[in-house]
mmCIF file of C-alpha atoms and ligand atoms in Angstrom:
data_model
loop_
_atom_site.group_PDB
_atom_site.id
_atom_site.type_symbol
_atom_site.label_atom_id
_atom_site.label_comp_id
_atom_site.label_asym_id
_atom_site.label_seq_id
_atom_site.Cartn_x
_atom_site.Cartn_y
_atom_site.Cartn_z
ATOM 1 C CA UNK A 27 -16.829 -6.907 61.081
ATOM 2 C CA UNK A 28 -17.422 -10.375 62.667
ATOM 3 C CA UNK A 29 -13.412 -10.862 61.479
ATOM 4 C CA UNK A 30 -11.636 -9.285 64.468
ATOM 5 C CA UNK A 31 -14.552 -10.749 67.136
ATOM 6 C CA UNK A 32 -14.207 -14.461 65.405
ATOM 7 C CA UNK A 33 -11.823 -17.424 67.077
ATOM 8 C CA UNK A 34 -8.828 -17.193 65.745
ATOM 9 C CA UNK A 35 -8.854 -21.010 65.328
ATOM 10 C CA UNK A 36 -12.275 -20.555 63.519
ATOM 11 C CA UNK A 37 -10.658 -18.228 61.140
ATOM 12 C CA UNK A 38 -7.668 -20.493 60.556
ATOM 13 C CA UNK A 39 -9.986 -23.274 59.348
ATOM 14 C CA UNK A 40 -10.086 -24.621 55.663
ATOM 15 C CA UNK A 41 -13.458 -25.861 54.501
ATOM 16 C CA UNK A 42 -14.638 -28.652 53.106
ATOM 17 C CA UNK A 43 -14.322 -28.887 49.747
ATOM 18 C CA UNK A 44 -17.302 -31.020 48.458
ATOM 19 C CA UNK A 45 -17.962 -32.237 44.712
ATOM 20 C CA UNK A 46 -19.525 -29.863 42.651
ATOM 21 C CA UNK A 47 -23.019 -29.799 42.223
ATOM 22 C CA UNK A 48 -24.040 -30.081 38.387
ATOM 23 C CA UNK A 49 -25.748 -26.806 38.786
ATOM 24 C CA UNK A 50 -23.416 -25.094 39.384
ATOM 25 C CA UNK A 51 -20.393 -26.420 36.777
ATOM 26 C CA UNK A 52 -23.308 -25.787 33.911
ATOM 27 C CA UNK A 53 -23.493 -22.034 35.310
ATOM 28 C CA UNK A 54 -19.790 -21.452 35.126
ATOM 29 C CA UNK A 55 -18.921 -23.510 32.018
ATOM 30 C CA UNK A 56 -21.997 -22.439 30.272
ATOM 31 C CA UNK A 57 -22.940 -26.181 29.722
ATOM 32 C CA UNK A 58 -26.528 -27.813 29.936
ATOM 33 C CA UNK A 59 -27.047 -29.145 33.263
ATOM 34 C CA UNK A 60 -28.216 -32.641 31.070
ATOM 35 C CA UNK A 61 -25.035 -32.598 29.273
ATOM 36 C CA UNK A 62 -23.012 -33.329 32.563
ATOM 37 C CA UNK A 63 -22.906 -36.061 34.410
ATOM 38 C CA UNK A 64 -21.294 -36.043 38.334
ATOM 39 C CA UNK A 65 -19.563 -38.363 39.231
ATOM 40 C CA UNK A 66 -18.273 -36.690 42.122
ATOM 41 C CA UNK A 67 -19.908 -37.533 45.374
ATOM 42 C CA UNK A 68 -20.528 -41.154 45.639
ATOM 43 C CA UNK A 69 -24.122 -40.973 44.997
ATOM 44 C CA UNK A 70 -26.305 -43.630 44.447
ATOM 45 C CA UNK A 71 -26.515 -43.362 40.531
ATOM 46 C CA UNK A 72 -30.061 -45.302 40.303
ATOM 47 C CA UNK A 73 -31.582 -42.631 42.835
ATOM 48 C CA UNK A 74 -33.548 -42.788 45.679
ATOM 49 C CA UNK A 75 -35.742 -45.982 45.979
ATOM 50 C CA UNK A 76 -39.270 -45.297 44.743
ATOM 51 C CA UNK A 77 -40.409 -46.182 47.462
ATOM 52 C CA UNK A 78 -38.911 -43.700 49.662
ATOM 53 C CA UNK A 79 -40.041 -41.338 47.046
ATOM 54 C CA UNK A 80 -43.371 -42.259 47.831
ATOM 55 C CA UNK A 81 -42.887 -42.375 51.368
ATOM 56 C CA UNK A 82 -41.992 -39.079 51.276
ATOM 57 C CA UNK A 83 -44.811 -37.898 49.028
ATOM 58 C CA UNK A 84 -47.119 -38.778 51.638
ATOM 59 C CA UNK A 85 -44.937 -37.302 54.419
ATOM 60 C CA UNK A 86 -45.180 -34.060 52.956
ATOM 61 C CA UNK A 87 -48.860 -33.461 53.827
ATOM 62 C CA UNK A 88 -47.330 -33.087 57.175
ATOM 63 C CA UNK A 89 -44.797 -30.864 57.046
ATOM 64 C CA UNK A 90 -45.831 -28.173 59.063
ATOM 65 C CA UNK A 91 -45.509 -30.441 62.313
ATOM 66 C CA UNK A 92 -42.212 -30.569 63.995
ATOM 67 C CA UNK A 93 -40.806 -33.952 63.163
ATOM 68 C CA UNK A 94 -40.400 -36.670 66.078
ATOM 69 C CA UNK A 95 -37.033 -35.462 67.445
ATOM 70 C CA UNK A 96 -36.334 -39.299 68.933
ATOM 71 C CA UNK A 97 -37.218 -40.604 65.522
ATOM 72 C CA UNK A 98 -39.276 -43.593 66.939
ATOM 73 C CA UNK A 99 -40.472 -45.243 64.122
ATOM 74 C CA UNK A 100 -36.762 -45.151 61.669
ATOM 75 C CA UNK A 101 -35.269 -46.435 65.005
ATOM 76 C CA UNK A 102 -37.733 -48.630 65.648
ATOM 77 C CA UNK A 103 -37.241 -50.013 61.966
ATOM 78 C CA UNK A 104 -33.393 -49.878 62.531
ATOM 79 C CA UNK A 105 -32.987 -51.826 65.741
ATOM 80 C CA UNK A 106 -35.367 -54.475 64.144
ATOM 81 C CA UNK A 107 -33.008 -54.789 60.901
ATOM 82 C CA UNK A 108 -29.798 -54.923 63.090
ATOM 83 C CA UNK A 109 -30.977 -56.854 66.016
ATOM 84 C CA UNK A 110 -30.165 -54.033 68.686
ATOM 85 C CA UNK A 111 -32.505 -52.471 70.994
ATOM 86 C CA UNK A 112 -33.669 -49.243 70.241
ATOM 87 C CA UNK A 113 -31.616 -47.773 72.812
ATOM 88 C CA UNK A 114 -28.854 -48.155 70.994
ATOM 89 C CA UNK A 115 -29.603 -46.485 68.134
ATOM 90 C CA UNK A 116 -29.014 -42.240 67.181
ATOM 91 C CA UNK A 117 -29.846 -40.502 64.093
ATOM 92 C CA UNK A 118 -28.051 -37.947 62.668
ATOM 93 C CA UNK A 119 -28.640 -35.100 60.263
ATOM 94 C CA UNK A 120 -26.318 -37.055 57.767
ATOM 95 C CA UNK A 121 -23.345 -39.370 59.925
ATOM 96 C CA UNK A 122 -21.692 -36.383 59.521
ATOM 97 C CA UNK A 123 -23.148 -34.734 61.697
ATOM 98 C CA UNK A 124 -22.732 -38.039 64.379
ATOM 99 C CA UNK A 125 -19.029 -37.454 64.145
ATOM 100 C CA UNK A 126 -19.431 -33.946 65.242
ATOM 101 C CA UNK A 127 -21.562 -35.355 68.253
ATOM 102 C CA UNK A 128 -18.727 -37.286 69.137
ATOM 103 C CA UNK A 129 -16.353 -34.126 69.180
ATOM 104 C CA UNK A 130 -18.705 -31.809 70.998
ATOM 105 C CA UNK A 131 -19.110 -35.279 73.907
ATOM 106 C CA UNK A 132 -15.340 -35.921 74.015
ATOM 107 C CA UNK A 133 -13.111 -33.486 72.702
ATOM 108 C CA UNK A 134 -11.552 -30.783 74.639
ATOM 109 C CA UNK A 135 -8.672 -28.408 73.513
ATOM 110 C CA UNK A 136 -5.344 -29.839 73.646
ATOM 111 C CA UNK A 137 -6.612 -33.599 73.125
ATOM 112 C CA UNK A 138 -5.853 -36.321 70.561
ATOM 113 C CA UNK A 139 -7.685 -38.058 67.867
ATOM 114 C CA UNK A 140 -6.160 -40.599 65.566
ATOM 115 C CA UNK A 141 -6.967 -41.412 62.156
ATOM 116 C CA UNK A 142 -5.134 -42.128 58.822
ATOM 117 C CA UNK A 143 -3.984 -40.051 56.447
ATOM 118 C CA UNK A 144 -5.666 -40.815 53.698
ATOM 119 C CA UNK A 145 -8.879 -41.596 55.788
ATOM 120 C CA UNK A 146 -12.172 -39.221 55.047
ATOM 121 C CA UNK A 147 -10.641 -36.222 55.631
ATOM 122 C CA UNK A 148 -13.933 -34.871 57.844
ATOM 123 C CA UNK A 149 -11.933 -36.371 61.103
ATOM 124 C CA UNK A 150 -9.237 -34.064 60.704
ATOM 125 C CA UNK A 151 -11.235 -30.977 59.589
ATOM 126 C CA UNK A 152 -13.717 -31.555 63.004
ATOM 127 C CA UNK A 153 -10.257 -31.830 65.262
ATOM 128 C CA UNK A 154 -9.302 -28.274 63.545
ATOM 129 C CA UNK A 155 -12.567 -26.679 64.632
ATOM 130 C CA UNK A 156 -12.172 -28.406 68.038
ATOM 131 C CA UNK A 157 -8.322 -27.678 68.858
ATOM 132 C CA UNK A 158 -7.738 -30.610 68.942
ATOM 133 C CA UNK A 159 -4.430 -32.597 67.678
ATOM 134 C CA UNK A 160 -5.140 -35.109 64.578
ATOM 135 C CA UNK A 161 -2.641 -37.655 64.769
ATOM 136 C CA UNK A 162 -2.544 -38.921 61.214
ATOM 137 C CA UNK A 163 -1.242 -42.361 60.961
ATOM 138 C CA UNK A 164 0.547 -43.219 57.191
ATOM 139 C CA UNK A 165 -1.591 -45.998 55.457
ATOM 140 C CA UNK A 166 0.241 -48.726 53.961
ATOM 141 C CA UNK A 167 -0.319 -50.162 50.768
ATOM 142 C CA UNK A 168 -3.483 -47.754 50.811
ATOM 143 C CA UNK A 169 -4.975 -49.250 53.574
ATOM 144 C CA UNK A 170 -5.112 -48.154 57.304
ATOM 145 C CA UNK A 171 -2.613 -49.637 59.040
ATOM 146 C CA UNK A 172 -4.495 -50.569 62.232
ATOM 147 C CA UNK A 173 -1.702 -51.094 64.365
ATOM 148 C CA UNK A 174 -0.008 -48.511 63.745
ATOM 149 C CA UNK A 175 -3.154 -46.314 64.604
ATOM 150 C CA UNK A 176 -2.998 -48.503 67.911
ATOM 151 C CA UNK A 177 0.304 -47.656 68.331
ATOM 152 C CA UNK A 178 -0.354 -43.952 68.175
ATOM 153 C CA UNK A 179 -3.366 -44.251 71.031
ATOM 154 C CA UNK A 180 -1.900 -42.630 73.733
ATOM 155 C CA UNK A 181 -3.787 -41.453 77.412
ATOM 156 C CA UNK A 182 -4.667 -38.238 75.462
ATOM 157 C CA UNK A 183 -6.496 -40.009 72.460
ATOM 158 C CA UNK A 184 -10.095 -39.544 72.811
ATOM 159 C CA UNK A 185 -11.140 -41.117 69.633
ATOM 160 C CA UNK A 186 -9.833 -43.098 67.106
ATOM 161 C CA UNK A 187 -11.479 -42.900 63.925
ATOM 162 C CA UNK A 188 -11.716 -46.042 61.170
ATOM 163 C CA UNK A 189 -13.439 -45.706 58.065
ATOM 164 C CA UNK A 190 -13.602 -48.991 56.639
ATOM 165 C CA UNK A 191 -14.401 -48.998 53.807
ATOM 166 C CA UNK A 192 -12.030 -45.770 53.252
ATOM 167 C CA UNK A 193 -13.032 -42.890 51.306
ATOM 168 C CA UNK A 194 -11.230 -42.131 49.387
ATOM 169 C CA UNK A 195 -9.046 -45.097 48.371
ATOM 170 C CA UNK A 196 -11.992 -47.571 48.126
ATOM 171 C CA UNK A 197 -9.832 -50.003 51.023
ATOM 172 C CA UNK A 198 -11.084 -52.216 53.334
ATOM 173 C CA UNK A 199 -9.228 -54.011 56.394
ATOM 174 C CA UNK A 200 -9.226 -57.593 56.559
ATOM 175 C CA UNK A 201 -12.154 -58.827 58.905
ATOM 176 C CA UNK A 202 -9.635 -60.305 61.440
ATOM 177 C CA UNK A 203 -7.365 -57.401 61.747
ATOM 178 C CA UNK A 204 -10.353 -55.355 62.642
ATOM 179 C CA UNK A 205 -11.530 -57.312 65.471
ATOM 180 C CA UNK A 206 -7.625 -57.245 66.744
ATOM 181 C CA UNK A 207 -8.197 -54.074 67.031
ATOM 182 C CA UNK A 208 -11.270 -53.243 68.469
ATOM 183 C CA UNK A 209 -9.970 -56.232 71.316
ATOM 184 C CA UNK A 210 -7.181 -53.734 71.814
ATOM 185 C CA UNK A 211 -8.192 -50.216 71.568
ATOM 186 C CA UNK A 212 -8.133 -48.876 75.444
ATOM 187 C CA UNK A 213 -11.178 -47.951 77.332
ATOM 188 C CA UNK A 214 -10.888 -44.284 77.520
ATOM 189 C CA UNK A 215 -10.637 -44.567 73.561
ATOM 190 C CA UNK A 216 -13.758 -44.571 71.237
ATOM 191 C CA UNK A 217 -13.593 -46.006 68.515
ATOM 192 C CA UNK A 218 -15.477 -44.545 65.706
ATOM 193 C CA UNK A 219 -16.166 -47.206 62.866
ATOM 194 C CA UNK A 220 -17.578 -44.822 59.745
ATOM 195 C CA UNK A 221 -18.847 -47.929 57.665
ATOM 196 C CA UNK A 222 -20.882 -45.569 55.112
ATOM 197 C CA UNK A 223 -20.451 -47.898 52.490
ATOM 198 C CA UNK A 224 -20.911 -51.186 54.533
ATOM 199 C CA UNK A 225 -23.619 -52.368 52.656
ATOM 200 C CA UNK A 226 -20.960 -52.739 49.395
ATOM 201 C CA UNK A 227 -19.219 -55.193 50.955
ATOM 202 C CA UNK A 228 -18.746 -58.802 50.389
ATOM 203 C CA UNK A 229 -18.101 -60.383 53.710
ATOM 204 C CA UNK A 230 -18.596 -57.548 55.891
ATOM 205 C CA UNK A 231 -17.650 -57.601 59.829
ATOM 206 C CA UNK A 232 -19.725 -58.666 62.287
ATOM 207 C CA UNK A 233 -19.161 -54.926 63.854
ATOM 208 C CA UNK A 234 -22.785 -54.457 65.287
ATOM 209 C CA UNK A 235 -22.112 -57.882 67.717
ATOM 210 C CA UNK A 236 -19.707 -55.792 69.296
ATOM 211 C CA UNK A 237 -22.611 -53.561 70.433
ATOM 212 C CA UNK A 238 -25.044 -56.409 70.917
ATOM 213 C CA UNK A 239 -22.996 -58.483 73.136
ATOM 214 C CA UNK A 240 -21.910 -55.235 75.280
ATOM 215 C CA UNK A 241 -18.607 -56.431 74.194
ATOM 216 C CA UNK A 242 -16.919 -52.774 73.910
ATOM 217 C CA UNK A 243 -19.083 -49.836 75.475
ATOM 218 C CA UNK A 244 -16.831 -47.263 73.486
ATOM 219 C CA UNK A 245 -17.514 -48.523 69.859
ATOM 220 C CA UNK A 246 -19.723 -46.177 67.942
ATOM 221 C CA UNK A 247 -20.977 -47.803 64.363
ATOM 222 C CA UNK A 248 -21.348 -44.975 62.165
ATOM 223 C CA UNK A 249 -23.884 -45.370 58.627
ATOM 224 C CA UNK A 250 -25.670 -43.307 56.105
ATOM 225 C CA UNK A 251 -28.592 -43.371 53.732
ATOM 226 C CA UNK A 252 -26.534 -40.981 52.019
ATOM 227 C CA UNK A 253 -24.829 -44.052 50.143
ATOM 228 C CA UNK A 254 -26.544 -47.437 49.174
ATOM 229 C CA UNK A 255 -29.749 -46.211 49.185
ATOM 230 C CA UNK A 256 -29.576 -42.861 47.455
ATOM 231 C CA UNK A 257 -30.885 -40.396 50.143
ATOM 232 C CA UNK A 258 -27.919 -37.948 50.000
ATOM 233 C CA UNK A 259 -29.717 -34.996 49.306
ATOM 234 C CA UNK A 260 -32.031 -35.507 53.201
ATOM 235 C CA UNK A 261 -29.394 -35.568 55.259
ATOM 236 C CA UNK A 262 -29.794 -38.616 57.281
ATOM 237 C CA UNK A 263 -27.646 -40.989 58.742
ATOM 238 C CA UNK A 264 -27.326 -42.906 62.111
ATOM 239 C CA UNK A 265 -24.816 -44.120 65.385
ATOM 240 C CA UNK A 266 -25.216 -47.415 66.822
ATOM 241 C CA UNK A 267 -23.479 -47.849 70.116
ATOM 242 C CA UNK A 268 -24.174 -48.916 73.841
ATOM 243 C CA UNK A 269 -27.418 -46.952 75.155
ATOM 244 C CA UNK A 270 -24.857 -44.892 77.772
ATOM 245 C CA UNK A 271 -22.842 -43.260 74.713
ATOM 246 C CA UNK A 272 -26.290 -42.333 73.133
ATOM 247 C CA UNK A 273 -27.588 -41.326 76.388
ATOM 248 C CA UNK A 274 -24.536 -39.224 76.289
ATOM 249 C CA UNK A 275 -24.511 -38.142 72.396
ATOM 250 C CA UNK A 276 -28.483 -37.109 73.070
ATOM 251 C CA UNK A 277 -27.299 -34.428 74.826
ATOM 252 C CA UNK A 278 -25.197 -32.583 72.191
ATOM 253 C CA UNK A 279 -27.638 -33.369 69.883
ATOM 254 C CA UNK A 280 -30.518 -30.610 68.566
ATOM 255 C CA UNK A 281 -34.258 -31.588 69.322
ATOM 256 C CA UNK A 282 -35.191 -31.790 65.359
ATOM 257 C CA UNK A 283 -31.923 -32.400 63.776
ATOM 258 C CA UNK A 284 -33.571 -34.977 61.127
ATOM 259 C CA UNK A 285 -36.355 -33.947 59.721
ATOM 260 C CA UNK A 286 -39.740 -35.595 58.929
ATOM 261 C CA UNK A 287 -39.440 -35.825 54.916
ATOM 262 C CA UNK A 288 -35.970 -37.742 55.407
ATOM 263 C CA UNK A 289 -36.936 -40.268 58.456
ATOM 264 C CA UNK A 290 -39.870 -41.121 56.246
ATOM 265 C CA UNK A 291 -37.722 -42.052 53.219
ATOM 266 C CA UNK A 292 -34.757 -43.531 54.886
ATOM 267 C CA UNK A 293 -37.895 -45.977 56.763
ATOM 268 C CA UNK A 294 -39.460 -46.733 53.095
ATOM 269 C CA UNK A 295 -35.944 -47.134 51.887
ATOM 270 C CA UNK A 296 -34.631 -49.908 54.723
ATOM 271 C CA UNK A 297 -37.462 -51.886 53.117
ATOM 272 C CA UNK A 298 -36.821 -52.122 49.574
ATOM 273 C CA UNK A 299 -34.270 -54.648 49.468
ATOM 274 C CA UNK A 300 -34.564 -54.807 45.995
ATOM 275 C CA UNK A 301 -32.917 -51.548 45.213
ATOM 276 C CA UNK A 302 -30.188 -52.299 46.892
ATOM 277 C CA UNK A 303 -29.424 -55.526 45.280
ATOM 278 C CA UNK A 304 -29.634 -53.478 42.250
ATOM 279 C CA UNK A 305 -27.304 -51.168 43.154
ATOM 280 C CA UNK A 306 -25.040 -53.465 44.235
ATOM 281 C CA UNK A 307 -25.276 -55.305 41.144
ATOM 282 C CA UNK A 308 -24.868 -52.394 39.364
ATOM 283 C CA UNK A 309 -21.646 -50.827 41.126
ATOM 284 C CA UNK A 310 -19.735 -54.498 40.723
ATOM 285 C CA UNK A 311 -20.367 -54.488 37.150
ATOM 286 C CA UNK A 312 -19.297 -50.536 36.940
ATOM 287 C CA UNK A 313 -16.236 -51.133 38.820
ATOM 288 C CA UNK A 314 -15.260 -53.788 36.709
ATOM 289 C CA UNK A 315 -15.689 -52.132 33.763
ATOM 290 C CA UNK A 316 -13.938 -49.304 35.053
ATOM 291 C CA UNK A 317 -10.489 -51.423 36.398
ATOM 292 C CA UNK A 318 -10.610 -53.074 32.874
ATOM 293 C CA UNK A 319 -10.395 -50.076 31.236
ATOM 294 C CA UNK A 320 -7.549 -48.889 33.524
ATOM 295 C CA UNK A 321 -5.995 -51.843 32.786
ATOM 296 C CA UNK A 322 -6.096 -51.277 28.805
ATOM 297 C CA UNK A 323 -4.623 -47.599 29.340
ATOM 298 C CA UNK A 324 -2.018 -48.594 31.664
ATOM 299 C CA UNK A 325 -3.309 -46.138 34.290
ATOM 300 C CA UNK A 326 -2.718 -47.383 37.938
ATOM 301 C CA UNK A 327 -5.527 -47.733 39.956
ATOM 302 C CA UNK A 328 -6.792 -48.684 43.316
ATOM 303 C CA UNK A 329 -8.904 -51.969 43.763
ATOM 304 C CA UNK A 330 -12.167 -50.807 45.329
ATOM 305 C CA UNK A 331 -14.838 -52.292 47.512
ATOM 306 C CA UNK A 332 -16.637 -48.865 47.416
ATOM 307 C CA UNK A 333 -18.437 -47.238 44.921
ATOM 308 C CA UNK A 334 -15.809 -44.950 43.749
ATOM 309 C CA UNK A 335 -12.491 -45.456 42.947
ATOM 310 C CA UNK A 336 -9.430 -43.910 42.586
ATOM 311 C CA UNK A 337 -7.076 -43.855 39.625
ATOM 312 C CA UNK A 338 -3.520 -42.075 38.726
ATOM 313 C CA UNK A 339 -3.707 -39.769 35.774
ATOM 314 C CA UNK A 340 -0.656 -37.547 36.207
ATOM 315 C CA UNK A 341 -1.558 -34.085 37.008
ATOM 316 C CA UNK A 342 -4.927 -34.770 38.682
ATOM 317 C CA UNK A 343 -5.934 -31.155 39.034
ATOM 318 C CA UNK A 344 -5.685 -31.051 35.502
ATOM 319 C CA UNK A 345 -7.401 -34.024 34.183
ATOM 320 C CA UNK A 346 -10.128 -33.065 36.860
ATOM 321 C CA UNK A 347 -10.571 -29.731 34.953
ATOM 322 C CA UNK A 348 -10.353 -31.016 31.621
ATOM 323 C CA UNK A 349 -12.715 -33.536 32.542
ATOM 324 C CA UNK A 350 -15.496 -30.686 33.910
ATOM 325 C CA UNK A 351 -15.119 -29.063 30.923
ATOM 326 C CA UNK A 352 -16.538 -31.577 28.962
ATOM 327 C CA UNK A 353 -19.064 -31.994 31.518
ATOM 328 C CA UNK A 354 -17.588 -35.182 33.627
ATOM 329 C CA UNK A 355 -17.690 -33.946 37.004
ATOM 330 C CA UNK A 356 -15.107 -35.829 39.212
ATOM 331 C CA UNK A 357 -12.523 -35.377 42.675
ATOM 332 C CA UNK A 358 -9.254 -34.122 42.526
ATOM 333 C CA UNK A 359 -7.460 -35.383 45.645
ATOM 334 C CA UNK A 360 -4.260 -32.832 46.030
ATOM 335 C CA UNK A 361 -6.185 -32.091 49.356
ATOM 336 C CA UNK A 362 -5.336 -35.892 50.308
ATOM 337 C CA UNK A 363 -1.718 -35.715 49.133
ATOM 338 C CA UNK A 364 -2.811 -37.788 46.041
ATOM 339 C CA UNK A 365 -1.890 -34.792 43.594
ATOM 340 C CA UNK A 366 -2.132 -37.517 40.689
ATOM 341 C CA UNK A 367 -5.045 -39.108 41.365
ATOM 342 C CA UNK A 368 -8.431 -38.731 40.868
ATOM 343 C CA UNK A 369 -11.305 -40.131 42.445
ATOM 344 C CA UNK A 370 -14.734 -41.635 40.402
ATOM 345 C CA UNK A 371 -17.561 -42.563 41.310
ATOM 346 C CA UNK A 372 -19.029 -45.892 39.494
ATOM 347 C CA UNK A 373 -21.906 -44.446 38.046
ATOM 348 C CA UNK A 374 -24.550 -46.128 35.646
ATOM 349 C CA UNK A 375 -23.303 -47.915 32.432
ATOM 350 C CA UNK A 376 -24.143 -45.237 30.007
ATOM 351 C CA UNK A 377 -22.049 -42.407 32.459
ATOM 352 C CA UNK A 378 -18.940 -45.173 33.037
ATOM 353 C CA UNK A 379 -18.682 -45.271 29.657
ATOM 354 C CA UNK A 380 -19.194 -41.637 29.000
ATOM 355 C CA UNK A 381 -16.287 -41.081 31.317
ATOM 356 C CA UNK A 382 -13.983 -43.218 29.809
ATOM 357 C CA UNK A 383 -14.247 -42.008 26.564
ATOM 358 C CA UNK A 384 -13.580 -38.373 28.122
ATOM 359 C CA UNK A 385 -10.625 -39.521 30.088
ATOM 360 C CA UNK A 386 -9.167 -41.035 26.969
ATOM 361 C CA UNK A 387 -9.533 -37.882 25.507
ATOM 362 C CA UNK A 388 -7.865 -36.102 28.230
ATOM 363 C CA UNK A 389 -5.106 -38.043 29.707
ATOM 364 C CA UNK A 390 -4.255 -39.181 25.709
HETATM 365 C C1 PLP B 20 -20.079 -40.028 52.467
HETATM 366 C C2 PLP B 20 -19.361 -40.370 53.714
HETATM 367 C C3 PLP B 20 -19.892 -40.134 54.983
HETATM 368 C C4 PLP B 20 -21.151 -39.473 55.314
HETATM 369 O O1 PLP B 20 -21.957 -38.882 54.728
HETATM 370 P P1 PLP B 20 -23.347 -38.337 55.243
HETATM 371 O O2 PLP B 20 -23.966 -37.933 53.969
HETATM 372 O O3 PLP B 20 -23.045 -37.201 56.156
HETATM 373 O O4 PLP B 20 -24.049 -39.454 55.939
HETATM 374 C C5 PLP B 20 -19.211 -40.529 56.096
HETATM 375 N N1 PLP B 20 -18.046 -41.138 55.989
HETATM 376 C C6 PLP B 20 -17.483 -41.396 54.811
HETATM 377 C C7 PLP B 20 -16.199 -42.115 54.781
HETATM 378 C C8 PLP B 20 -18.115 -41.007 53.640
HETATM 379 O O5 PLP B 20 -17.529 -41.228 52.467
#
């Protein structure tokens, strides 16, 4: 059995555990899939934009060709967006899969990596795999506390990793206290920004100038069509950084780890500026809808720039379970020492409200 031959550390791991898919809840419970709603993953809750869908129609006629591996056109389309050179620029099979780039470039046995500990618990979960030590810095107020994390760089700390905005608090840092610390951060340190849900944000940092002006060679940019633009189900999401740490990250990386179907839609998708005004639109009104109705039940709650957001329910295992039952898929977050809380994601109108009602119901 592949048990006694494994790596013991491999063995030790815990895995992810990811929202569940609606499929699968309506097979357990014995629900119909189009009773329940999932509210579970951050998703965009308008879909895909149509057209990426249509992008991808078209790509399809085409899928028995390997896709380009450099992904020259999405890059292409990327670096003209962001005003970087295409050099700069790496695309991952989700930014998930970026961060593990990073660990296979940098991390040895025995090293460091810093992060919160209520930041996207992925950081932590790679170090595991990679015997590596995650330092994990307390937030404060539920926000990382960025010097602190500075504070806890040491000559060992390969990479220090920021989500900002957090998942899954829904937290930003303030614009200034960011750039402090990306001044500061030592040389030997990357610094991994995860900004999957930039594109949320009211006055967002000016991170990519750090890139642009060559200002820190060991920042790495980290976003995802997973998010905004409702491609979460392709996989694709992308670094931007100084051309020697893709040079670098190019060399860990698998010849056709994005495929065709997905550059194609995340391309279409970059266009259609529309969509994403209406999602945006959409997830401000959601979220204020949803902290009103927080309010009115007395249930604390976080204040989100994200499209999720966290609220206090008591025993959050169990209002997570009474809530699937009645179809309302959402995230228990024991495994981010927030046994009370759950975490939502805004979803349309019609589901916020749906959920609310249930919750009522549940938390009574
Ligand atoms: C969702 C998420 C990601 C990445 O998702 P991909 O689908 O792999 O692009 C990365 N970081 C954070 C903080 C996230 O919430």
């Amino acid at each position: 059995m592949p048990r006694n031959i494994a790596l013991p550390h491999i063995e030790g791991l815990v895995s992810y555990e990811p929202g569940r898919p609606i499929e699968e809840v309506a097979r357990e419970l014995k629900l119909r899939p189009a009773s329940i709603i999932k509210l579970a993953s951050n998703e965009n809750p308008l879909g895909p934009s149509p057209k990426a869908v249509a992008a991808m129609r078209r790509a399809l006629a085409t899928a028995h060709l390997y896709p380009d591996g450099g992904g020259f056109y999405l890059r292409q389309g990327l670096a003209k967006h962001l005003g970087v050179g295409l050099d700069n620029i790496i695309l991952g099979s989700g930014s998930n899969e970026l961060i593990e780039f990073l660990f296979h470039a940098f991390v040895a046995p025995g090293d460091e990596i810093v992060c919160g500990d209520r930041a996207f618990v992925v950081y932590k979960l790679c170090a595991a795999m990679f015997q590596a030590r995650a330092v994990e810095v307390p937030f404060r107020d539920h926000t990382h506390d960025l010097d602190a994390m500075l504070a806890a760089c040491n000559g060992r700390t390969k990479i220090v990793f920021v989500a900002n905005p957090n998942n899954p608090t829904g937290t930003r840092v303030d614009n200034a206290t960011l750039c402090r610390f990306l001044d500061r951060v030592p040389n030997h340190t990357i610094v991994a920004l995860d900004e999957a849900y930039f594109e949320f944000l009211d006055n967002p940092p000016d991170t990519i100038s750090y890139i642009t002006a060559k200002r820190a060679p060991n920042i790495i940019v980290l976003r995802t069509f997973s998010k905004i633009v409702g491609l979460a189900g392709l996989r694709i999401g992308y670094g931007v950084t100084s051309k020697e740490m893709v040079a670098l990250l190019n060399k860990v990386r698998q010849p056709f780890n994005v495929n065709s179907i997905a550059q194609a839609g995340a391309l279409a998708s970059l266009a259609d500026r529309a969509h994403i005004t209406r999602t945006r639109r959409l997830n401000k009104q959601g979220l204020a809808y949803l902290s009103g109705e927080f309010k009115k039940m007395k249930l604390e709650f976080i204040p989100s720039v994200g499209n999720f957001i966290c609220v206090r329910v008591g025993d959050g295992r169990a209002v997570f379970d009474a809530l699937q039952r009645r179809g309302v898929i959402v995230r228990p977050l024991a495994g981010y020492r927030m046994p009370e809380w759950v975490r939502v994601t805004v979803g349309t109108m019609p589901e916020n409200r749906r959920f609310i009602r249930e919750l009522k119901i549940v938390v009574k």
